[in-house]
Short mmCIF file of C-alpha atoms and ligand atoms in Angstrom, two decimals:
data_model
loop_
_atom_site.label_atom_id
_atom_site.label_comp_id
_atom_site.label_asym_id
_atom_site.label_seq_id
_atom_site.Cartn_x
_atom_site.Cartn_y
_atom_site.Cartn_z
CA UNK A 1 17.06 -43.03 -19.25
CA UNK A 2 19.86 -40.63 -18.35
CA UNK A 3 18.98 -36.99 -17.94
CA UNK A 4 21.71 -34.41 -17.71
CA UNK A 5 21.39 -32.23 -14.65
CA UNK A 6 21.17 -28.55 -15.71
CA UNK A 7 23.75 -26.05 -14.51
CA UNK A 8 22.62 -23.51 -11.91
CA UNK A 9 24.82 -20.58 -12.84
CA UNK A 10 26.42 -17.79 -10.80
CA UNK A 11 24.82 -14.72 -9.31
CA UNK A 12 27.60 -12.27 -10.14
CA UNK A 13 27.14 -12.29 -13.92
CA UNK A 14 23.39 -12.85 -13.71
CA UNK A 15 22.72 -9.87 -11.44
CA UNK A 16 25.01 -7.67 -13.52
CA UNK A 17 23.14 -8.55 -16.70
CA UNK A 18 19.69 -8.08 -15.16
CA UNK A 19 20.75 -4.91 -13.30
CA UNK A 20 21.98 -3.30 -16.51
CA UNK A 21 18.75 -4.23 -18.27
CA UNK A 22 16.71 -2.68 -15.45
CA UNK A 23 18.67 0.58 -15.62
CA UNK A 24 18.08 0.74 -19.38
CA UNK A 25 14.43 -0.01 -18.97
CA UNK A 26 13.90 2.63 -16.30
CA UNK A 27 15.59 5.23 -18.51
CA UNK A 28 13.16 4.56 -21.36
CA UNK A 29 10.17 6.64 -22.18
CA UNK A 30 7.23 4.49 -21.37
CA UNK A 31 6.44 1.73 -23.87
CA UNK A 32 2.94 0.36 -23.48
CA UNK A 33 2.86 -3.42 -23.43
CA UNK A 34 -0.09 -3.53 -25.79
CA UNK A 35 1.70 -1.36 -28.31
CA UNK A 36 4.84 -3.44 -28.36
CA UNK A 37 6.32 -3.68 -31.85
CA UNK A 38 6.97 -7.36 -31.27
CA UNK A 39 4.03 -9.50 -30.45
CA UNK A 40 4.98 -10.56 -26.96
CA UNK A 41 1.82 -12.55 -26.42
CA UNK A 42 2.60 -14.95 -29.22
CA UNK A 43 6.28 -15.04 -28.27
CA UNK A 44 5.48 -16.02 -24.70
CA UNK A 45 2.54 -18.36 -25.19
CA UNK A 46 3.01 -22.06 -25.76
CA UNK A 47 3.01 -25.42 -24.05
CA UNK A 48 5.36 -26.32 -21.21
CA UNK A 49 8.84 -26.60 -22.75
CA UNK A 50 10.20 -30.12 -22.85
CA UNK A 51 13.81 -28.96 -23.10
CA UNK A 52 15.19 -25.91 -21.32
CA UNK A 53 16.74 -23.01 -23.19
CA UNK A 54 19.50 -22.70 -20.62
CA UNK A 55 20.30 -19.75 -18.36
CA UNK A 56 21.63 -17.27 -20.92
CA UNK A 57 18.82 -17.63 -23.42
CA UNK A 58 16.17 -17.54 -20.69
CA UNK A 59 17.56 -14.35 -19.21
CA UNK A 60 17.82 -12.83 -22.66
CA UNK A 61 14.18 -13.67 -23.35
CA UNK A 62 13.23 -12.13 -20.03
CA UNK A 63 15.18 -8.98 -20.88
CA UNK A 64 13.96 -8.74 -24.48
CA UNK A 65 10.36 -9.86 -24.28
CA UNK A 66 9.07 -9.76 -20.69
CA UNK A 67 10.76 -6.73 -19.13
CA UNK A 68 9.82 -4.14 -21.77
CA UNK A 69 6.23 -5.33 -21.71
CA UNK A 70 5.56 -4.84 -18.02
CA UNK A 71 3.33 -2.08 -16.63
CA UNK A 72 6.17 0.42 -16.12
CA UNK A 73 4.69 1.40 -12.77
CA UNK A 74 8.06 2.27 -11.29
CA UNK A 75 9.00 4.96 -13.80
CA UNK A 76 9.45 8.54 -12.66
CA UNK A 77 6.10 9.53 -14.18
CA UNK A 78 4.01 6.77 -12.64
CA UNK A 79 1.66 8.09 -9.96
CA UNK A 80 -1.43 5.94 -10.32
CA UNK A 81 -3.20 4.26 -7.38
CA UNK A 82 -0.65 3.73 -4.58
CA UNK A 83 1.43 0.98 -6.01
CA UNK A 84 5.12 1.26 -5.31
CA UNK A 85 8.31 3.04 -6.27
CA UNK A 86 10.96 0.60 -5.14
CA UNK A 87 14.38 2.08 -4.67
CA UNK A 88 17.59 0.30 -5.54
CA UNK A 89 19.12 -0.91 -2.28
CA UNK A 90 16.01 -2.58 -0.80
CA UNK A 91 15.27 -4.24 -4.13
CA UNK A 92 18.77 -5.71 -4.27
CA UNK A 93 18.53 -6.75 -0.61
CA UNK A 94 15.17 -8.44 -1.28
CA UNK A 95 16.62 -10.40 -4.18
CA UNK A 96 19.71 -11.42 -2.19
CA UNK A 97 17.62 -12.42 0.82
CA UNK A 98 15.66 -14.85 -1.32
CA UNK A 99 18.84 -16.91 -1.35
CA UNK A 100 20.45 -16.01 1.98
CA UNK A 101 17.29 -16.19 4.08
CA UNK A 102 14.37 -17.78 2.27
CA UNK A 103 12.62 -18.04 5.62
CA UNK A 104 12.62 -15.60 8.53
CA UNK A 105 12.88 -18.39 11.12
CA UNK A 106 15.80 -19.48 13.34
CA UNK A 107 18.22 -17.43 15.41
CA UNK A 108 19.83 -15.57 12.54
CA UNK A 109 20.53 -11.97 11.65
CA UNK A 110 17.40 -12.03 9.50
CA UNK A 111 15.14 -13.07 12.37
CA UNK A 112 16.70 -10.35 14.50
CA UNK A 113 16.27 -7.72 11.79
CA UNK A 114 12.64 -8.73 11.42
CA UNK A 115 12.11 -7.54 14.99
CA UNK A 116 14.49 -4.59 14.86
CA UNK A 117 12.90 -3.24 11.68
CA UNK A 118 9.44 -3.52 13.23
CA UNK A 119 10.67 -1.63 16.30
CA UNK A 120 12.26 1.00 14.06
CA UNK A 121 8.98 1.43 12.18
CA UNK A 122 7.18 2.00 15.48
CA UNK A 123 9.64 4.80 16.24
CA UNK A 124 9.65 6.20 12.71
CA UNK A 125 5.88 6.39 12.48
CA UNK A 126 5.23 7.73 15.98
CA UNK A 127 3.29 4.65 17.10
CA UNK A 128 2.80 4.00 20.81
CA UNK A 129 6.15 2.79 22.10
CA UNK A 130 6.25 -0.88 22.92
CA UNK A 131 3.92 -1.81 20.07
CA UNK A 132 5.04 -5.05 18.47
CA UNK A 133 4.38 -6.24 15.00
CA UNK A 134 4.54 -8.75 12.23
CA UNK A 135 5.34 -8.31 8.56
CA UNK A 136 3.05 -9.59 5.83
CA UNK A 137 2.64 -9.22 2.09
CA UNK A 138 0.62 -6.01 1.80
CA UNK A 139 -1.99 -3.72 3.29
CA UNK A 140 -4.72 -6.26 2.52
CA UNK A 141 -3.13 -8.91 4.71
CA UNK A 142 -1.98 -6.38 7.27
CA UNK A 143 -5.56 -5.14 7.73
CA UNK A 144 -6.81 -8.72 7.91
CA UNK A 145 -4.32 -9.51 10.66
CA UNK A 146 -5.22 -6.36 12.60
CA UNK A 147 -8.93 -7.07 12.35
CA UNK A 148 -8.27 -10.70 13.31
CA UNK A 149 -6.68 -9.36 16.47
CA UNK A 150 -9.64 -7.02 16.99
CA UNK A 151 -12.12 -9.87 16.63
CA UNK A 152 -10.13 -12.05 19.01
CA UNK A 153 -9.92 -9.36 21.64
CA UNK A 154 -13.52 -8.14 21.33
CA UNK A 155 -15.00 -11.60 21.72
CA UNK A 156 -12.59 -12.60 24.47
CA UNK A 157 -14.06 -9.65 26.41
CA UNK A 158 -17.35 -11.58 26.19
CA UNK A 159 -15.89 -14.93 27.17
CA UNK A 160 -15.61 -16.34 23.64
CA UNK A 161 -12.47 -17.53 21.84
CA UNK A 162 -13.39 -16.92 18.19
CA UNK A 163 -10.31 -18.55 16.68
CA UNK A 164 -11.05 -21.75 18.58
CA UNK A 165 -14.80 -21.82 18.97
CA UNK A 166 -16.25 -19.54 16.32
CA UNK A 167 -18.31 -16.42 16.80
CA UNK A 168 -20.76 -17.76 19.38
CA UNK A 169 -23.78 -16.64 17.37
CA UNK A 170 -23.10 -12.99 18.14
CA UNK A 171 -23.83 -10.23 15.67
CA UNK A 172 -20.70 -8.18 15.12
CA UNK A 173 -19.96 -4.93 13.34
CA UNK A 174 -16.96 -2.88 12.25
CA UNK A 175 -17.09 0.89 11.71
CA UNK A 176 -15.13 2.89 9.20
CA UNK A 177 -15.67 5.77 6.79
CA UNK A 178 -17.07 5.69 3.27
CA UNK A 179 -13.51 6.49 2.16
CA UNK A 180 -11.92 3.45 3.81
CA UNK A 181 -9.96 1.01 1.72
CA UNK A 182 -12.18 -1.87 0.58
CA UNK A 183 -9.84 -4.41 2.17
CA UNK A 184 -11.66 -3.58 5.42
CA UNK A 185 -14.82 -5.14 4.01
CA UNK A 186 -12.92 -8.11 2.64
CA UNK A 187 -11.24 -8.69 6.00
CA UNK A 188 -14.62 -8.59 7.72
CA UNK A 189 -15.89 -11.13 5.20
CA UNK A 190 -12.96 -13.50 5.74
CA UNK A 191 -13.21 -13.18 9.52
CA UNK A 192 -16.88 -14.15 9.55
CA UNK A 193 -17.96 -10.69 10.73
CA UNK A 194 -19.57 -10.12 7.35
CA UNK A 195 -18.76 -7.64 4.60
CA UNK A 196 -22.16 -6.04 4.97
CA UNK A 197 -21.62 -5.63 8.69
CA UNK A 198 -19.01 -2.98 8.01
CA UNK A 199 -20.87 0.24 8.71
CA UNK A 200 -19.58 2.95 6.43
CA UNK A 201 -19.84 6.27 8.19
CA UNK A 202 -20.26 9.57 6.35
CA UNK A 203 -17.42 12.06 6.09
CA UNK A 204 -17.06 15.81 6.41
CA UNK A 205 -16.24 18.11 3.48
CA UNK A 206 -12.57 17.16 3.69
CA UNK A 207 -13.56 13.51 3.42
CA UNK A 208 -12.57 12.76 7.03
CA UNK A 209 -14.73 10.37 9.01
CA UNK A 210 -17.55 12.22 10.78
CA UNK A 211 -17.01 11.34 14.44
CA UNK A 212 -20.52 12.35 15.56
CA UNK A 213 -22.04 10.05 12.96
CA UNK A 214 -19.69 7.29 14.14
CA UNK A 215 -20.81 7.67 17.72
CA UNK A 216 -24.48 7.61 16.72
CA UNK A 217 -24.02 4.52 14.54
CA UNK A 218 -22.30 2.52 17.27
CA UNK A 219 -24.86 3.61 19.87
CA UNK A 220 -27.70 2.49 17.60
CA UNK A 221 -26.07 -0.92 17.03
CA UNK A 222 -25.27 -1.46 20.70
CA UNK A 223 -28.88 -0.75 21.62
CA UNK A 224 -29.82 -3.64 19.27
CA UNK A 225 -27.32 -6.04 20.89
CA UNK A 226 -24.71 -5.80 18.12
CA UNK A 227 -21.09 -6.17 19.33
CA UNK A 228 -18.94 -3.27 18.07
CA UNK A 229 -15.71 -5.08 17.23
CA UNK A 230 -13.57 -2.28 15.84
CA UNK A 231 -13.40 1.29 14.65
CA UNK A 232 -11.08 1.63 11.65
CA UNK A 233 -9.71 5.10 10.99
CA UNK A 234 -7.47 6.01 8.08
CA UNK A 235 -4.19 7.83 8.45
CA UNK A 236 -4.19 8.75 4.78
CA UNK A 237 -7.11 7.53 2.69
CA UNK A 238 -6.45 5.97 -0.67
CA UNK A 239 -8.77 8.34 -2.51
CA UNK A 240 -7.50 11.69 -1.31
CA UNK A 241 -4.99 11.20 1.52
CA UNK A 242 -7.40 12.42 4.21
CA UNK A 243 -6.43 11.69 7.81
CA UNK A 244 -9.44 10.82 9.95
CA UNK A 245 -9.83 12.52 13.37
CA UNK A 246 -7.83 9.88 15.19
CA UNK A 247 -8.33 11.12 18.73
CA UNK A 248 -12.11 11.27 18.48
CA UNK A 249 -12.28 7.92 16.70
CA UNK A 250 -10.08 6.33 19.37
CA UNK A 251 -12.08 7.83 22.22
CA UNK A 252 -15.36 6.69 20.73
CA UNK A 253 -14.01 3.17 20.17
CA UNK A 254 -12.93 3.02 23.80
CA UNK A 255 -16.22 4.40 25.07
CA UNK A 256 -18.03 1.45 23.46
CA UNK A 257 -15.40 -1.19 24.27
CA UNK A 258 -14.33 -1.54 20.63
CA UNK A 259 -10.82 -2.02 19.28
CA UNK A 260 -9.27 1.01 17.60
CA UNK A 261 -7.41 0.26 14.36
CA UNK A 262 -5.53 2.82 12.25
CA UNK A 263 -5.03 2.00 8.58
CA UNK A 264 -1.85 3.85 7.67
CA UNK A 265 -0.94 1.52 4.80
CA UNK A 266 -0.14 4.54 2.69
CA UNK A 267 -0.09 7.57 4.94
CA UNK A 268 1.48 6.66 8.26
CA UNK A 269 4.96 7.93 7.24
CA UNK A 270 3.27 11.27 6.53
CA UNK A 271 3.71 11.99 10.23
CA UNK A 272 7.35 12.80 9.42
CA UNK A 273 6.30 16.01 7.68
CA UNK A 274 5.92 18.50 10.52
CA UNK A 275 3.39 20.52 8.49
CA UNK A 276 0.88 17.68 8.81
CA UNK A 277 2.14 15.85 11.91
CA UNK A 278 -0.56 17.41 14.16
CA UNK A 279 -3.20 15.57 12.13
CA UNK A 280 -1.90 12.31 13.59
CA UNK A 281 -2.69 13.41 17.12
CA UNK A 282 -4.55 10.55 18.80
CA UNK A 283 -2.48 7.84 17.14
CA UNK A 284 -1.36 6.94 20.63
CA UNK A 285 -4.85 5.51 21.28
CA UNK A 286 -4.46 2.87 18.56
CA UNK A 287 -4.82 -0.77 19.56
CA UNK A 288 -3.45 -1.70 16.16
CA UNK A 289 -2.04 0.06 13.14
CA UNK A 290 -0.65 -0.90 9.77
CA UNK A 291 1.79 0.62 7.36
CA UNK A 292 3.10 -0.64 4.01
CA UNK A 293 6.80 -0.06 3.47
CA UNK A 294 6.17 -1.01 -0.18
CA UNK A 295 4.23 2.21 -0.57
CA UNK A 296 5.81 5.37 0.79
CA UNK A 297 9.05 3.82 2.06
CA UNK A 298 9.92 2.50 -1.42
CA UNK A 299 10.39 -1.16 -0.62
CA UNK A 300 9.67 -3.56 -3.47
CA UNK A 301 6.10 -4.89 -3.51
CA UNK A 302 5.25 -7.42 -0.84
CA UNK A 303 6.09 -5.64 2.44
CA UNK A 304 3.51 -4.49 4.99
CA UNK A 305 3.48 -4.42 8.78
CA UNK A 306 0.76 -4.81 11.41
CA UNK A 307 1.36 -3.50 14.92
CA UNK A 308 -0.51 -4.29 18.13
CA UNK A 309 0.02 -3.37 21.76
CA UNK A 310 0.16 -6.95 22.94
CA UNK A 311 1.38 -9.54 20.47
CA UNK A 312 -0.13 -12.36 22.51
CA UNK A 313 -3.51 -11.44 21.01
CA UNK A 314 -2.05 -12.13 17.57
CA UNK A 315 -0.79 -15.44 18.88
CA UNK A 316 -4.22 -16.41 20.16
CA UNK A 317 -5.86 -15.33 16.92
CA UNK A 318 -3.42 -16.89 14.47
CA UNK A 319 -1.36 -19.64 16.09
CA UNK A 320 -1.22 -22.93 14.24
CA UNK A 321 -2.25 -26.23 15.72
CA UNK A 322 0.68 -28.47 16.72
CA UNK A 323 2.39 -30.34 13.87
CA UNK A 324 4.33 -33.60 14.29
CA UNK A 325 7.13 -32.44 12.06
CA UNK A 326 7.88 -29.54 14.41
CA UNK A 327 7.08 -30.74 17.90
CA UNK A 328 10.13 -31.11 20.09
CA UNK A 329 12.57 -30.13 17.35
CA UNK A 330 13.48 -26.77 18.90
CA UNK A 331 14.17 -26.80 22.59
CA UNK A 332 15.17 -23.16 23.05
CA UNK A 333 17.28 -24.10 26.06
CA UNK A 334 20.97 -24.56 25.65
CA UNK A 335 20.93 -22.73 22.34
CA UNK A 336 24.29 -23.17 20.65
CA UNK A 337 23.57 -22.82 16.95
CA UNK A 338 20.94 -20.95 14.96
CA UNK A 339 18.77 -23.98 14.38
CA UNK A 340 18.42 -24.78 18.07
CA UNK A 341 15.65 -22.16 18.09
CA UNK A 342 13.00 -20.85 15.72
CA UNK A 343 13.69 -17.31 16.95
CA UNK A 344 10.68 -15.00 17.24
CA UNK A 345 7.78 -17.18 16.00
CA UNK A 346 6.31 -14.82 13.40
CA UNK A 347 4.51 -17.75 11.78
CA UNK A 348 2.23 -17.79 14.85
CA UNK A 349 1.33 -14.09 14.58
CA UNK A 350 -0.21 -13.99 11.12
CA UNK A 351 -1.49 -16.13 8.28
CA UNK A 352 1.89 -17.02 6.73
CA UNK A 353 4.19 -19.89 7.62
CA UNK A 354 6.70 -19.68 4.78
CA UNK A 355 7.50 -16.08 4.20
CA UNK A 356 10.34 -14.01 2.81
CA UNK A 357 12.45 -12.13 5.34
CA UNK A 358 10.95 -8.68 4.97
CA UNK A 359 12.50 -7.00 7.99
CA UNK A 360 15.88 -6.91 6.31
CA UNK A 361 14.35 -4.96 3.42
CA UNK A 362 12.97 -2.32 5.79
CA UNK A 363 16.20 -2.34 7.76
CA UNK A 364 18.15 -1.59 4.56
CA UNK A 365 15.90 1.39 3.79
CA UNK A 366 16.33 2.90 7.25
CA UNK A 367 20.04 2.11 7.26
CA UNK A 368 20.51 3.75 3.88
CA UNK A 369 18.41 6.87 4.42
CA UNK A 370 17.89 7.29 8.14
CA UNK A 371 14.82 9.06 9.46
CA UNK A 372 16.00 12.33 7.90
CA UNK A 373 16.34 10.81 4.44
CA UNK A 374 12.88 9.30 4.59
CA UNK A 375 11.47 12.58 5.88
CA UNK A 376 13.09 14.39 2.94
CA UNK A 377 11.33 12.07 0.49
CA UNK A 378 7.97 12.38 2.25
CA UNK A 379 8.20 16.17 2.40
CA UNK A 380 9.15 16.36 -1.26
CA UNK A 381 6.25 14.12 -2.28
CA UNK A 382 3.86 16.28 -0.25
CA UNK A 383 5.40 19.32 -1.95
CA UNK A 384 4.70 17.80 -5.37
CA UNK A 385 1.02 17.41 -4.49
CA UNK A 386 0.91 21.00 -3.23
CA UNK A 387 2.63 22.17 -6.39
CA UNK A 388 -0.02 20.53 -8.58
CA UNK A 389 -2.68 22.07 -6.32
CA UNK A 390 -1.16 25.52 -6.72
CA UNK A 391 -1.01 25.20 -10.47
CA UNK A 392 -4.56 23.86 -10.59
CA UNK A 393 -5.82 26.80 -8.50
CA UNK A 394 -4.01 29.35 -10.62
CA UNK A 395 -4.87 28.05 -14.08
CA UNK A 396 -8.15 29.17 -15.65
CA UNK A 397 -8.95 25.75 -17.06
CA UNK A 398 -7.95 23.61 -14.11
CA UNK A 399 -9.89 23.14 -10.92
CA UNK A 400 -8.56 21.94 -7.58
CA UNK A 401 -11.15 19.71 -5.95
CA UNK A 402 -9.62 19.46 -2.49
CA UNK A 403 -6.53 20.88 -0.81
CA UNK A 404 -3.97 18.09 -0.62
CA UNK A 405 -3.19 16.79 2.84
CA UNK A 406 -0.43 14.35 1.97
CA UNK A 407 1.01 13.47 -1.44
CA UNK A 408 -2.24 13.04 -3.37
CA UNK A 409 -3.77 15.88 -5.37
CA UNK A 410 -7.30 15.64 -6.79
CA UNK A 411 -8.08 18.07 -9.56
CA UNK A 412 -9.69 18.26 -12.98
CA UNK A 413 -9.61 20.00 -16.30
CA UNK A 414 -12.39 22.52 -16.72
CA UNK A 415 -13.18 23.59 -20.29
CA UNK A 416 -13.14 27.31 -20.98
CA UNK A 417 -16.82 27.45 -21.76
CA UNK A 418 -19.94 26.39 -19.93
CA UNK A 419 -20.53 22.69 -19.72
CA UNK A 420 -22.65 20.29 -17.71
CA UNK A 421 -21.03 18.35 -14.86
CA UNK A 422 -21.53 15.16 -16.85
CA UNK A 423 -19.69 16.73 -19.78
CA UNK A 424 -16.76 17.81 -17.60
CA UNK A 425 -16.57 14.31 -16.11
CA UNK A 426 -16.53 12.81 -19.60
CA UNK A 427 -13.78 15.20 -20.68
CA UNK A 428 -11.63 14.24 -17.70
CA UNK A 429 -12.23 10.53 -18.31
CA UNK A 430 -10.99 11.11 -21.82
CA UNK A 431 -7.93 12.99 -20.55
CA UNK A 432 -7.15 10.11 -18.21
CA UNK A 433 -7.47 7.67 -21.11
CA UNK A 434 -5.26 9.77 -23.36
CA UNK A 435 -2.63 10.20 -20.64
CA UNK A 436 -2.36 6.42 -20.48
CA UNK A 437 -2.45 5.95 -24.23
CA UNK A 438 -0.36 8.81 -25.51
CA UNK A 439 2.00 9.99 -22.76
CA UNK A 440 4.47 8.73 -20.20
CA UNK A 441 2.23 9.86 -17.32
CA UNK A 442 0.36 7.12 -15.51
CA UNK A 443 -2.14 8.54 -13.04
CA UNK A 444 -5.40 7.18 -11.74
CA UNK A 445 -8.72 8.76 -10.87
CA UNK A 446 -11.22 8.97 -8.07
CA UNK A 447 -14.61 10.48 -7.33
CA UNK A 448 -14.68 13.50 -5.02
CA UNK A 449 -18.15 14.38 -3.86
CA UNK A 450 -19.64 12.95 -7.04
CA UNK A 451 -17.06 14.58 -9.30
CA UNK A 452 -14.60 12.64 -11.43
CA UNK A 453 -11.05 13.68 -10.52
CA UNK A 454 -7.56 13.09 -11.83
CA UNK A 455 -5.50 11.78 -8.94
CA UNK A 456 -1.71 11.62 -8.99
CA UNK A 457 -0.21 10.13 -5.81
CA UNK A 458 3.46 10.91 -5.36
CA UNK A 459 5.53 8.23 -3.66
CA UNK A 460 8.11 7.61 -6.35
CA UNK A 461 11.66 8.66 -5.40
CA UNK A 462 12.61 8.96 -9.08
CA UNK A 463 10.15 11.81 -9.73
CA UNK A 464 11.39 15.38 -10.20
CA UNK A 465 9.57 18.71 -10.14
CA UNK A 466 10.13 18.94 -13.89
CA UNK A 467 8.18 15.69 -14.32
CA UNK A 468 5.35 17.08 -12.22
CA UNK A 469 5.21 20.31 -14.21
CA UNK A 470 5.32 18.45 -17.50
CA UNK A 471 2.36 16.38 -16.31
CA UNK A 472 0.25 19.44 -15.48
CA UNK A 473 1.16 21.00 -18.84
CA UNK A 474 0.14 17.79 -20.57
CA UNK A 475 -3.26 17.71 -18.86
CA UNK A 476 -3.90 21.27 -20.06
CA UNK A 477 -2.75 20.47 -23.59
CA UNK A 478 -4.85 17.33 -23.75
CA UNK A 479 -7.87 19.11 -22.34
CA UNK A 480 -7.53 22.04 -24.74
CA UNK A 481 -7.10 19.67 -27.65
CA UNK A 482 -10.12 17.52 -26.92
CA UNK A 483 -12.36 17.06 -29.87
CA UNK A 484 -15.04 19.75 -29.67
CA UNK A 485 -17.78 17.18 -30.27
CA UNK A 486 -16.63 15.32 -27.20
CA UNK A 487 -16.46 18.16 -24.74
CA UNK A 488 -18.87 20.73 -26.12
CA UNK A 489 -22.24 19.70 -24.83
CA UNK A 490 -23.82 23.16 -24.73
CA UNK A 491 -26.44 22.00 -27.21
CA UNK A 492 -27.30 18.77 -25.47
C1 PLP B 501 -5.25 2.85 3.00
C2 PLP B 501 -4.96 1.52 2.32
N1 PLP B 501 -5.19 0.39 3.00
C3 PLP B 501 -4.94 -0.82 2.44
C4 PLP B 501 -4.45 -0.92 1.17
C5 PLP B 501 -4.18 -2.27 0.56
O1 PLP B 501 -2.79 -2.44 0.42
P1 PLP B 501 -2.13 -3.52 -0.56
O2 PLP B 501 -2.45 -3.07 -1.94
O3 PLP B 501 -0.70 -3.45 -0.21
O4 PLP B 501 -2.73 -4.84 -0.24
C6 PLP B 501 -4.22 0.24 0.42
C7 PLP B 501 -3.72 0.17 -0.97
O5 PLP B 501 -3.55 1.15 -1.64
C8 PLP B 501 -4.47 1.49 1.03
O6 PLP B 501 -4.25 2.64 0.37
#
């Protein structure tokens, strides 16, 4: 049987075609995938194709059927959760690197930029100088790696090597606030510490971890023989952007011999805004910290970084066992060409062997914008949150639930007549639903002190003040227009 080998095609025309389609798509008012006039599900479903369509037809199908039916999370009016708002240069660099450097190994510019970009992030985010890091796919993995380091270190203090020998029958615990990202629990589960051994500590009115309660909780555990592995503080919680009292958390961790981890997946770049920089005081006590360039730095999804003071702890926690296909292949002496060395062995510092080169993506962002450019974006995003807060405070039928700290604002619509709390919650749930169904604004929600809140989080560099104002106007219009039977519960 002879089978013709398919053509591969050229990047120049392909990227031009896809780039133009992306620009068109971004310029569109949001089209919800489920409301697509063409039935994309039936167009896309089917058995594995026996014969290929060829490059042109495949790209056209991608452009016509797949692209317009995505979640549109990168549009200028998309502020739900903390997903991403990838800007143009790093996205292009990421795509190009998939070909030029599909691995970060070997003595190449990409391996070097992996390290340089990590060092630049340390400087950018005000982390203790000399901290070293490793890139991974997102905040979930970055927290897992940090807590893997914490577990390694904490048990080594007690003469146990957990990555080699297991947990030695000890009872461990991790401490964080009720507002912490739930990847902390998942990390504890994966690491054998136990999800339910994450002690969630109460917060103050501003939803910052209550340091006194933290101290009491660790003291109580220690008196029962529990090993306090780590205190995890947030530099920007996912719910409201609160920054925990880092200094107190760090001091308490040290007092009890625990590792101090700062989850800055979202909020670490907030330190660039001098209005809030003092909140990060105490960051210098961190034993580890994470930040996700795919959040506030506008990298495409799949870029996070974990930093530790001493990368050898990452090595001890995550190194792979020897493998025949690698042993002896790289001597590192008499290096004459790139492949004489693996370069910095990032594959021994985390859970990934094969991995895209992510440092070059971060490098391109910092090269393009510089610290000042990134600061300008961060400040503007924080301004957007403050603008929503101002409008919510000033409008009779809006209510600000918490002053914004970073670029998240939590607020709600409040009907002009008396209504139960349950009724107001229901009205705001309906507004959220209608925003998603009827408008271009994609926001998410949270619960603030038992109250359902609308929660835009601004990290998208395509957003303008006009978009933000239009969003607030739309919330008011939707709230005012709610069916009286839905919101009027005075007779219930
Ligand atoms: C504070 C915090 N930590 C961790 C994560 C998890 O990050 P990722 O979604 O990149 O895995 C998030 C996600 O929003 C977050 O806000």
